[in-house]
Structure formats: C-alpha cells, structure tokens
Short mmCIF file of C-alpha atoms in Angstrom, two decimals:
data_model
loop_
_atom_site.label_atom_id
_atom_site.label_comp_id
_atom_site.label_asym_id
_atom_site.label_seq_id
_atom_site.Cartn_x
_atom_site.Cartn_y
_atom_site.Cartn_z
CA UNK U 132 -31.84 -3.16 26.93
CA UNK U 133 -30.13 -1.14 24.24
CA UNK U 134 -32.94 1.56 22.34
CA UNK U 135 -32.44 4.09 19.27
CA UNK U 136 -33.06 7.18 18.86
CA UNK U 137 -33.39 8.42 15.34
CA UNK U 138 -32.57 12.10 14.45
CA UNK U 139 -33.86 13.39 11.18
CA UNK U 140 -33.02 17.01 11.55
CA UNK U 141 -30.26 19.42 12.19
CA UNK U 142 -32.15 21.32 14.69
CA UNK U 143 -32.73 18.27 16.55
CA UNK U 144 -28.91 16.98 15.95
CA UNK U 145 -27.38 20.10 18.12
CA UNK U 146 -29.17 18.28 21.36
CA UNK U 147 -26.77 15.50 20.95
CA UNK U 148 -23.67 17.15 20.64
CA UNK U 149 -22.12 17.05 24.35
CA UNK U 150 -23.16 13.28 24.01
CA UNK U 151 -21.42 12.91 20.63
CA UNK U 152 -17.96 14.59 21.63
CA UNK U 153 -17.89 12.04 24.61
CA UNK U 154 -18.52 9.11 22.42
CA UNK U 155 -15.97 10.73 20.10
CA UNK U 156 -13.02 10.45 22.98
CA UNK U 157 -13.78 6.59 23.84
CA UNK U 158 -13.73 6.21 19.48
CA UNK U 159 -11.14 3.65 18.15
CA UNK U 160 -9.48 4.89 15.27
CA UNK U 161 -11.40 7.96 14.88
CA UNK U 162 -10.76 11.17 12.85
CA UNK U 163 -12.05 14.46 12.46
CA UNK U 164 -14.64 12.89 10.16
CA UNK U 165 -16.21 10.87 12.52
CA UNK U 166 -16.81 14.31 14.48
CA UNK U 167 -19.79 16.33 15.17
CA UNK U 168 -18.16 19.60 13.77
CA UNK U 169 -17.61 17.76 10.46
CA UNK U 170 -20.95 16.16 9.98
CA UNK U 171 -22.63 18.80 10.42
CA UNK U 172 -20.72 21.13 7.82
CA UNK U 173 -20.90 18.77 5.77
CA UNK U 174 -24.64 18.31 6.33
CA UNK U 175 -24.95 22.21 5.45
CA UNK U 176 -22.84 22.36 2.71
CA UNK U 177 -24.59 18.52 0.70
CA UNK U 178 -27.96 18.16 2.51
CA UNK U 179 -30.16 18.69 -1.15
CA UNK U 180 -31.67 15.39 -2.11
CA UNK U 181 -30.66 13.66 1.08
CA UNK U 182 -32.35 12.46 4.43
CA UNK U 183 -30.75 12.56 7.53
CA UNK U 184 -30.68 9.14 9.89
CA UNK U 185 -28.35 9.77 12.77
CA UNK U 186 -29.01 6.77 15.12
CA UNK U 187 -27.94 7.50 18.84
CA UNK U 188 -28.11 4.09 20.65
CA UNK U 189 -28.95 3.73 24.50
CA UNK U 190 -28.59 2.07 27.69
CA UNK U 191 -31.27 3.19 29.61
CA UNK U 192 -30.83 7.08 30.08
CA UNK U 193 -27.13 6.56 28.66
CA UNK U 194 -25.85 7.49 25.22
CA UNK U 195 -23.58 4.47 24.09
CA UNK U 196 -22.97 4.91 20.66
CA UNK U 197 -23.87 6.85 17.62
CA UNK U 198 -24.37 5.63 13.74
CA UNK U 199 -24.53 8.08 11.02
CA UNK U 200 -26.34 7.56 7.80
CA UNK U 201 -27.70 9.19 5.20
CA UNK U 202 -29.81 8.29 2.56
CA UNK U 203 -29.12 9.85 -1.22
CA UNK U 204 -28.78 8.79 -4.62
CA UNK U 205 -25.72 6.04 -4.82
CA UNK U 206 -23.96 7.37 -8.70
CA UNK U 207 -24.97 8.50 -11.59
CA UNK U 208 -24.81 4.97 -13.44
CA UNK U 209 -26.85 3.52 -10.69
CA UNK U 210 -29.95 6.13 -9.94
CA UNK U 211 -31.14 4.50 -6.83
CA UNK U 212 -31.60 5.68 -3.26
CA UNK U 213 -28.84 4.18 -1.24
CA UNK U 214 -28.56 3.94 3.20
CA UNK U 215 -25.26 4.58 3.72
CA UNK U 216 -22.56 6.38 5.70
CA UNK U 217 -21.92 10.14 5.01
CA UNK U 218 -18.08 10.19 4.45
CA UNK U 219 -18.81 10.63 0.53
CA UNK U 220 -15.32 10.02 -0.35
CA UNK U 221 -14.35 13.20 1.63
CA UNK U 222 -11.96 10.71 4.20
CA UNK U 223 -10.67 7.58 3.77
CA UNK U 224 -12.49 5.44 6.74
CA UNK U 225 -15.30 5.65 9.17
CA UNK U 226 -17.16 3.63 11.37
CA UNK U 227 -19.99 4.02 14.26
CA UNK U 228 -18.92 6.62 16.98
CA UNK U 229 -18.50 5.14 20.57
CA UNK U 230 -16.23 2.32 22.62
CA UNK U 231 -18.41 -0.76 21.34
CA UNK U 232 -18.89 -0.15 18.06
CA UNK U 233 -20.60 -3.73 17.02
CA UNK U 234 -23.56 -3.20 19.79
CA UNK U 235 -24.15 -0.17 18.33
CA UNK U 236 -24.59 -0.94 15.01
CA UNK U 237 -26.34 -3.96 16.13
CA UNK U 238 -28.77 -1.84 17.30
CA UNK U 239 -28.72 -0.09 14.82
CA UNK U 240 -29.37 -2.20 12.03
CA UNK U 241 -32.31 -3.46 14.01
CA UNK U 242 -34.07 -0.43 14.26
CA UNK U 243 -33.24 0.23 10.75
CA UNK U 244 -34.98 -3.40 9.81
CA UNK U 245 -38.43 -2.52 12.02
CA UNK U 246 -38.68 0.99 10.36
CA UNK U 247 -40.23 1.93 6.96
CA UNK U 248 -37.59 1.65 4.01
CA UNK U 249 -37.22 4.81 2.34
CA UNK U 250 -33.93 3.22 0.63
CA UNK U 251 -33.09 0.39 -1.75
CA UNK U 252 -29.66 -0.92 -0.71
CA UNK U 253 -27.70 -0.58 2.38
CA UNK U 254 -24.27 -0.04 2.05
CA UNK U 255 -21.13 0.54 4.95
CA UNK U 256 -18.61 1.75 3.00
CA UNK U 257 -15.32 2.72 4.10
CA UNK U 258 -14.42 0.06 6.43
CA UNK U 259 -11.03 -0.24 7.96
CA UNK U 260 -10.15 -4.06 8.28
CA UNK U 261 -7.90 -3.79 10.83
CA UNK U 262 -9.54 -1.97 13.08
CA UNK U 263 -13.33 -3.57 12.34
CA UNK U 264 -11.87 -6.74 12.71
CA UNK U 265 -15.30 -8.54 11.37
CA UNK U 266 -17.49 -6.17 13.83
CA UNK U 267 -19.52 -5.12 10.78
CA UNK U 268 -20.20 -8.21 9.79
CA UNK U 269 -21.32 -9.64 12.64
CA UNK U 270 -23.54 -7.27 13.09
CA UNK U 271 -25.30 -7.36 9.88
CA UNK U 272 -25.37 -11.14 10.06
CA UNK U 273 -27.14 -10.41 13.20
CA UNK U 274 -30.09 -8.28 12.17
CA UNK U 275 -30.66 -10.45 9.30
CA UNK U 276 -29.53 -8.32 6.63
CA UNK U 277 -27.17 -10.72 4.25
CA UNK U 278 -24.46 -8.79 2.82
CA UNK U 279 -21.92 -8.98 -0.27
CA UNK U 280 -18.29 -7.75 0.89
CA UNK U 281 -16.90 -5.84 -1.72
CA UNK U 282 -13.01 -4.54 -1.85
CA UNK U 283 -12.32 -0.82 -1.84
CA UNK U 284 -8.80 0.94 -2.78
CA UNK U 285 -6.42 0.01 0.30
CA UNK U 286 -4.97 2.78 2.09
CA UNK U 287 -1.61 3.64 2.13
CA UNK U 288 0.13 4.08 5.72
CA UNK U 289 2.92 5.21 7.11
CA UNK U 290 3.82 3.70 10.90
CA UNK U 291 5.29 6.04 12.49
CA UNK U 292 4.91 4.66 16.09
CA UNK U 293 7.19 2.18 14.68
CA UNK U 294 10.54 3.66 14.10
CA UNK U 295 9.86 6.60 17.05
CA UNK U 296 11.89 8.83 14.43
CA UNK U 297 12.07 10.56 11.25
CA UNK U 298 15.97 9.39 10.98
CA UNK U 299 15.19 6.19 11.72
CA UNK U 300 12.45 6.13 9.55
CA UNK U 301 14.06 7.23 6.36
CA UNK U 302 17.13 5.05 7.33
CA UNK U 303 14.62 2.39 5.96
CA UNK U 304 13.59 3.83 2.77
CA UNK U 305 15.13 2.50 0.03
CA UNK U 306 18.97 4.07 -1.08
CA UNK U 307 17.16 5.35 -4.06
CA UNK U 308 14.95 6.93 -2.55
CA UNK U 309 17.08 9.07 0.40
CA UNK U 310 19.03 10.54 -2.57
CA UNK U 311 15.99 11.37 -4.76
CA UNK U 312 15.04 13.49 -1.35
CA UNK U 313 18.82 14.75 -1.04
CA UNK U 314 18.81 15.99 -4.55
CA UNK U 315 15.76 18.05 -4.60
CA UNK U 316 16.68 19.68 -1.19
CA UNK U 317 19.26 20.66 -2.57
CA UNK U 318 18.25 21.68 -5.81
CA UNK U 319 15.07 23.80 -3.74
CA UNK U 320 17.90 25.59 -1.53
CA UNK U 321 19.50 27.24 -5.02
CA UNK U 322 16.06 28.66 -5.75
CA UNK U 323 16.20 31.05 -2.95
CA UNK U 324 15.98 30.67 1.44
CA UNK U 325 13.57 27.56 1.95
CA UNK U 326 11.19 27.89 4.96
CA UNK U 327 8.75 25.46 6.13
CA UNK U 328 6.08 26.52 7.51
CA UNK U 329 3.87 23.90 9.91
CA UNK U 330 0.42 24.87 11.56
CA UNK U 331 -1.45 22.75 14.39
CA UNK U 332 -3.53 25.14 16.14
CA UNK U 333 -3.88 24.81 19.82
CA UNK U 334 -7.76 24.26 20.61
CA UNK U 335 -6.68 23.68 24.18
CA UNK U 336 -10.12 24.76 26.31
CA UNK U 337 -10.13 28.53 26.79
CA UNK U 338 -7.63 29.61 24.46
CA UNK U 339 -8.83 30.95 21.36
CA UNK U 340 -8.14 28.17 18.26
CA UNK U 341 -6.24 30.30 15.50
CA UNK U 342 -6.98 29.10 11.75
CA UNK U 343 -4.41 31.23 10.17
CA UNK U 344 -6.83 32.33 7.25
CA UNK U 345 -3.17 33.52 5.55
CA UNK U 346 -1.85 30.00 5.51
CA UNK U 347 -5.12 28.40 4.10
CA UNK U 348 -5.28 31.17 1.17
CA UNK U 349 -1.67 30.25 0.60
CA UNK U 350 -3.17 26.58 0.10
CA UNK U 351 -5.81 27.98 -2.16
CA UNK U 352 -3.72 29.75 -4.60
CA UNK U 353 -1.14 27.24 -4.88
CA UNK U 354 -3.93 25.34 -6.05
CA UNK U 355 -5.18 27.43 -8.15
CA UNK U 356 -1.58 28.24 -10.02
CA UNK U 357 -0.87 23.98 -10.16
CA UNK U 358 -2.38 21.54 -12.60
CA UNK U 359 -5.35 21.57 -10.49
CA UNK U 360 -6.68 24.98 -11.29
CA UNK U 361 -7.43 24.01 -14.88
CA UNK U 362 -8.65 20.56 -14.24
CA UNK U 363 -12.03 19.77 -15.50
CA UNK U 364 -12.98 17.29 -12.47
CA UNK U 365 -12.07 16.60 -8.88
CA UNK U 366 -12.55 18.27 -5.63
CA UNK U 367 -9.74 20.32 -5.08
CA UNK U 368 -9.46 23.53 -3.08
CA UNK U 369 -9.76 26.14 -5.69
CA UNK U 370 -13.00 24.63 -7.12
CA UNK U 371 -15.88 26.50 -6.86
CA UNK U 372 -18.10 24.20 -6.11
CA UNK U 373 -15.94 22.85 -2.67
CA UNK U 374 -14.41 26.15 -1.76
CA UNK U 375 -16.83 26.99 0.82
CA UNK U 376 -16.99 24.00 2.25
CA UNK U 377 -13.32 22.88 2.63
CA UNK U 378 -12.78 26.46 4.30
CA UNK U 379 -15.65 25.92 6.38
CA UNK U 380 -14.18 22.53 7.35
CA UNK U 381 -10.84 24.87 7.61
CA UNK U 382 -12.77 26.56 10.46
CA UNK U 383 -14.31 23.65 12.45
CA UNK U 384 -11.33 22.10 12.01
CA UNK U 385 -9.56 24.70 13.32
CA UNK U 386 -11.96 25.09 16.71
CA UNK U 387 -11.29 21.25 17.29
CA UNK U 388 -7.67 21.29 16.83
CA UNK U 389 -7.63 18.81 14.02
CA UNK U 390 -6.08 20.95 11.11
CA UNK U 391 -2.24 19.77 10.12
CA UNK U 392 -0.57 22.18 7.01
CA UNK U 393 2.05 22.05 5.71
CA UNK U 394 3.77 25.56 3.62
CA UNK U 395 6.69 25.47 2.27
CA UNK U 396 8.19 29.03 1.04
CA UNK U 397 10.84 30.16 -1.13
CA UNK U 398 12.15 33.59 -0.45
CA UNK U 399 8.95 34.22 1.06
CA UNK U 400 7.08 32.99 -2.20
CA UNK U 401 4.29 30.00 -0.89
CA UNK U 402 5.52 27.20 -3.51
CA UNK U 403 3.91 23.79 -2.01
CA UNK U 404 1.62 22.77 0.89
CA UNK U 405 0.05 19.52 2.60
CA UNK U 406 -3.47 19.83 4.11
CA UNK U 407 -4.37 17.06 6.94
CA UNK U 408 -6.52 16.56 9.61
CA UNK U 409 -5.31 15.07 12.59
CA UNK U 410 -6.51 13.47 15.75
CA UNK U 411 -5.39 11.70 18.92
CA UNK U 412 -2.04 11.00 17.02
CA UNK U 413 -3.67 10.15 13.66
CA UNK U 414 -2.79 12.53 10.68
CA UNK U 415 -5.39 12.23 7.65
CA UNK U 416 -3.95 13.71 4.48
CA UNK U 417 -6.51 15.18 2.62
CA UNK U 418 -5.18 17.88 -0.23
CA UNK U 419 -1.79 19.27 -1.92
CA UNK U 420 -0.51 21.02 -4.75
CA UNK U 421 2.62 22.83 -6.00
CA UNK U 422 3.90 26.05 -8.04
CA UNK U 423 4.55 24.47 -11.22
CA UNK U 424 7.78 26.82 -11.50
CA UNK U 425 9.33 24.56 -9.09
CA UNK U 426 8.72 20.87 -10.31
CA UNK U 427 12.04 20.26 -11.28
CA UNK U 428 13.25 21.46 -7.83
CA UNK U 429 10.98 18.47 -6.66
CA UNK U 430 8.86 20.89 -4.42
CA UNK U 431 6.42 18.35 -3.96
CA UNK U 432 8.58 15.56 -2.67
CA UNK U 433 9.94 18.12 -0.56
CA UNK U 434 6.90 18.80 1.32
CA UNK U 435 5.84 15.51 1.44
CA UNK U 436 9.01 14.81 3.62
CA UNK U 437 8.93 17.42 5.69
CA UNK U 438 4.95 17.20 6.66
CA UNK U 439 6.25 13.28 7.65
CA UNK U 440 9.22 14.57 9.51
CA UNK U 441 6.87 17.42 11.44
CA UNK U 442 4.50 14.12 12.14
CA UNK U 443 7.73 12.51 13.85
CA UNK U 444 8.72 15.46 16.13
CA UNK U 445 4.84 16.07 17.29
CA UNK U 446 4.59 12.57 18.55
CA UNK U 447 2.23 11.20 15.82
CA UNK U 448 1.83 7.56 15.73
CA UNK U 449 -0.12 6.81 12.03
CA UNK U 450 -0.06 8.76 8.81
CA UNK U 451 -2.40 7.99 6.22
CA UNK U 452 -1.71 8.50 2.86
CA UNK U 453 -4.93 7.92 1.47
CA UNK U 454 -5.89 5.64 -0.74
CA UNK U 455 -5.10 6.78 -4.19
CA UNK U 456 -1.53 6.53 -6.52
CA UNK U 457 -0.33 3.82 -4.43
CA UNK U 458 2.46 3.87 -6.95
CA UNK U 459 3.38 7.39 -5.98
CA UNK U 460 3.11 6.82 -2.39
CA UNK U 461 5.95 3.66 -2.47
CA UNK U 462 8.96 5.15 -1.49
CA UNK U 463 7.26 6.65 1.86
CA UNK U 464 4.22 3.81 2.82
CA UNK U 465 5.37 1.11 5.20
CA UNK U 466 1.47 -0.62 5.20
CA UNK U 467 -1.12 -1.13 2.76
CA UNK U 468 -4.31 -1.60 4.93
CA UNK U 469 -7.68 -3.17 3.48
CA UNK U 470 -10.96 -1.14 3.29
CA UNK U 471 -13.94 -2.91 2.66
CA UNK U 472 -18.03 -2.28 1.65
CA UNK U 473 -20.65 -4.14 3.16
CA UNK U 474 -23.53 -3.86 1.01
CA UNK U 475 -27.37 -5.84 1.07
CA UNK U 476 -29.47 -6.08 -1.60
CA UNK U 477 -32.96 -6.55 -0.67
CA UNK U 478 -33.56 -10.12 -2.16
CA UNK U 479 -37.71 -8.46 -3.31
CA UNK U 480 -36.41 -5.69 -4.65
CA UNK U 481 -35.74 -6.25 -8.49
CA UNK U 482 -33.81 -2.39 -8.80
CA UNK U 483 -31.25 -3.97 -6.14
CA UNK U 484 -31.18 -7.00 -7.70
CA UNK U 485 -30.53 -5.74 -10.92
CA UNK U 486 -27.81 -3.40 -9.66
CA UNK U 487 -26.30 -6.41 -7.87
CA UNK U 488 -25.78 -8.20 -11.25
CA UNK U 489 -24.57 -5.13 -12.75
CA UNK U 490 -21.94 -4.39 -10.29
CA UNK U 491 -20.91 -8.42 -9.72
CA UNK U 492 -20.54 -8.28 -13.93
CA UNK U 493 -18.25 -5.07 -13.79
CA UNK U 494 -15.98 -6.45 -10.66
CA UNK U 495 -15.27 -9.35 -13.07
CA UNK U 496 -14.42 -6.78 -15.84
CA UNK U 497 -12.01 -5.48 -13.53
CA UNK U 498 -10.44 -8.68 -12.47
CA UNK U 499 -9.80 -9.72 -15.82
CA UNK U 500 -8.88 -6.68 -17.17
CA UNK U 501 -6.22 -6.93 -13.73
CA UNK U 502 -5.14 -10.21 -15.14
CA UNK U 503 -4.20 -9.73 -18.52
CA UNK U 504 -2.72 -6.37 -18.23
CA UNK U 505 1.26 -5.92 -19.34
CA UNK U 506 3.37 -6.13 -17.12
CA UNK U 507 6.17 -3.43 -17.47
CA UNK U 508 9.06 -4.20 -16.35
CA UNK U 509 11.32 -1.33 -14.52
CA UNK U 510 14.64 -0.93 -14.16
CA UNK U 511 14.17 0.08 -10.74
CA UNK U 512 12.17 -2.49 -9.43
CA UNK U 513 14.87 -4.44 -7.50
CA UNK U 514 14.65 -1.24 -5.06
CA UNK U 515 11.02 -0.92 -4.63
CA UNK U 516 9.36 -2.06 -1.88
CA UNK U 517 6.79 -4.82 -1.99
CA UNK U 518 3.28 -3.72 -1.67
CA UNK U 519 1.56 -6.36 1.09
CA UNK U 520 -1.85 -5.58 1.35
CA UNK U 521 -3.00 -5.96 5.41
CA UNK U 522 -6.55 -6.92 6.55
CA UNK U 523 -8.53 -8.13 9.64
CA UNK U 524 -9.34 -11.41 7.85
#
C-alpha cells in the first residue's frame, strides 16, 4: 500500500534529497526544474507568502515518487490561494518526479483530499501532452477531484534525434531561411574575427563542476546593453529583482551539470549569448539577448544557429524553444507540442466558483477575439512552414 509523506519545511526537505536525485534518474522527460537543486533555490529565493507541500509517496520503506506543490496567491486579478506546482513560469513543463508518475500523483491527490484545505483551487499547470499522455487526468478523476482542462501556449521544439545532424537538419529548413543564416554570417565575419564560445560544465563525480562566472557576467551585461536593460517588465538577467536568483540557479546548475551557454564574440567583444539548461539529452532554453550594435549583422540569428548546431555535435536529442513568439521560432521548430492545466474548482466554494466563471468568460474573449482577427497576408508565406500543433489526445 502506497503512503505520503508531506514535507512542509526546508530543513526537513534536505532528508529527502539522496531519495529525490534517484527518482530524478528513473524521471521521463525531466529537466533541471524538476530537480532538487532547483527547487530548493527557488524555494530560497520566492518562499514569502507561500507554503511548502512536497509529497514523497511510498511503498513500504521505499521512496517511489515525489509531487511538488506549493500553495501561494494565483495573480493579481484573481487574489486567491491557489495548490499548485512550483515551476512559476520559470520552465516550460513539469510533472511528478519518479518512473510511475500517475501512482504517484494518485496518491497524492488522495492525501491532498483527506487533509485540511488551506487552498481554494487546485491547479497542474504545465503539462506536457505528449509525455502525460492522460496520466493527470486519470488521476484526478480518481481521487474525485473533477477538473476543467484548460490550453496553455504550446511549446516550440526542435527534433533533433530526428535528422542525427545539424547539416541534415538545416537541409530541411526552408531556402529562405538557409540564406537569411548565410547572409548574416557573413555580414558578422566583416565586423571583426567571430568566436563562439560554448560551455557545458563537466559535473562528472569527483571533478570539480566549473561555472565560468566570466561567461555568465558576459550574459549579464549583454543584457543589460540590449532592449532588455531598459524594459519596464519581465524577468530577464540584468533585473534586479531575478539577478540573484538566476546566478544562484547559474551555480546549482553548474554543480549538476545542467547549464548550456552559448557566447558569441567579436574581436573578443561578447556580442550575443543563449542560456539553457540541459539534461539527459534535453536542452531547455531559458534566456538571450544581443549588443544592439550588431542587429543588422543578425547577431541573434547567429547564435541561435550555432547553440542548435553545438546541440547536434553533443548528441542532444530535443531542443525546446519555449513557448513564446512562435512566429519567431518558425524557421528553426520542427514540433509544436501541447501543454495543458488541470484545474478543480471546489463546487462549495463560491471564490472558485466565481473565478471559474470569470476565467470560462475571458477564454471566450480570447476565442473570439482569435476568430475575427485580420488575417495578413505575407508575401512569404508560401515558404513558411505549417504550424501543427501535437498532443497526447
């Protein structure tokens, strides 16, 4: 008989980390963010006006699975205490941590239903389609907690386990495309020597894991120098208000082996970078920015290639583009997967029921707004690929 243990504190979460890092390794799909190192910076860094629920699930004396949650206040248009994963937009997907994922969040969800609720709606965010494959379902519909699934922004992926190599890959871009990339090579090389600069440390056990601080400070001031520096929102690198914890991710990151940058320099002079996290084959890119001196060299097309090529000749098998500017992304994407949220509304609760109607009225908004809007026409659109959306349904 599967029992859970709930953990409420950091000082209680360290126990549990030799039985997390296993559960980690027999993970489908997983990603530095489904790792111990990154919840708990994260955990350091955003813990204020949020409770802990880590739920380690058991077969007898044996850890089989792990569920994250936290609970915190969902947005600031809907003030109300939500149970929910901890990715916080950070990543891109996440799901329990261990080889049977839908046990464990069985279990889960029915320790969750005979404990006191300090939490108005549950939500699972962040769910991969493809690799769920109805798991979370199931196990909602199993603990008795009916659920609305709502549609997230797809991810954009690039399969790189499918063409085995950078020329073959780009041999199926579009024509357009392969001379947009020739053209601001070549335009880069006038500007001075180009060198590109890629860092995986080696985290291989006793060896030291090197986070080449020089490289990351690079990253930030690039940053800092590009459109981002002076914009008012977001969570780039150079904001105050993330700097210490993307470099402390930088550092556990690091320690694991999970950080993938990208530099590109020109006569020396950092111009461009790509920040990712990868794992077991799987690059996550999370951050870039260029010198705005060098746009119309194309810098950051430049970078983006070569970060995809450097993916190629390590072996990778999936890069994820993340799910944002899909219409950016086109030229290099070659899947668009589907990422849902599970959410449950406690049917007594008139808050949740309230904020059900509220978002059900704004996803119509959306739709029609979707509908009705122009559709502009380009004169390129013959040689842009078709965006297919892929689920698990």
């Amino acid at each position: 008989m599967i029992s859970v243990r709930e953990i409420n504190d950091a000082a209680e979460l360290a126990t549990v980390r030799a039985e997390w890092d296993q559960l980690l390794e027999r993970t489908r799909a997983a990603s530095f963010f489904h790792s111990w190192a990154w919840f708990t910076t994260y955990w350091k860094h955003f813990s204020a006006g949020k409770r802990m629920r880590v739920l380690v699930a058991y077969d007898q004396d044996r850890a089989v699975g792990i569920v994250p949650l936290v609970v915190r206040t969902a947005r600031r248009s809907e003030p109300i205490r939500i149970l929910t994963y901890p990715l916080d937009d950070w990543g891109t997907a996440y799901s329990p941590i261990g080889a049977d994922p839908q046990t464990t969040l069985t279990a889960a969800l029915a320790h969750i239903r005979r404990t006191p609720r300090d939490w108005r709606i549950l939500e699972l965010p962040w769910v991969d389609a493809l690799v769920d494959d109805g798991r979370t379902q199931l196990a909602l519909d199993a603990t008795g907690f009916q659920s609305i699934r709502e549609t997230q922004n797809p991810r954009a992926v690039i399969d790189l386990a499918a063409h085995g190599t950078w020329d073959a890959y780009l041999a199926t871009r579009t024509s357009k495309c392969r001379e947009n990339l020739r053209r601001k090579e070549k335009r880069l090389a006038q500007r001075g020597t180009v060198t590109y600069v890629g860092h995986r440390p080696d985290a291989t056990e006793g060896l030291p894991a090197e986070p080449r601080w020089d490289l990351y400070d690079a990253c930030e001031s690039i940053s800092r120098a590009s459109w981002q520096g002076s914009a008012s929102g977001g969570s780039m690198l150079n904001k105050e208000e993330f700097r210490a914890f993307y470099r402390d991710c930088h550092l556990a990151a690091a320690q694991s082996g999970a950080v993938d940058l990208g530099l590109i320099l020109v006569d020396d002079r950092p111009v461009a970078f790509q920040y990712a996290y990868h794992f077991r084959g799987s690059v996550c890119g999370i951050k870039s920015a260029y010198d705005p001196a060098f746009a119309f060299e194309g810098v950051g097309t430049v970078i983006k290639a070569r970060l995809i090529a450097d993916s190629f000749a390590r072996g990778d098998h999936t890069y994820d583009m993340g799910p944002e500017a899909l219409e950016w992304k086109r030229d290099w994407l070659t899947r668009v997967w589907s990422v849902y949220r599970y959410v449950h509304f406690p049917p007594r609760s008139l808050v949740a029921q309230l904020i059900r109607g509220k978002r059900t009225i704004e996803r119509r908004l959306k739709n029609t707004i979707r509908t009705w809007r122009p559709v502009r026409h380009s004169p390129h659109a013959k040689t842009r690929a078709s965006l297919t959306i892929e689920s698990g349904d």
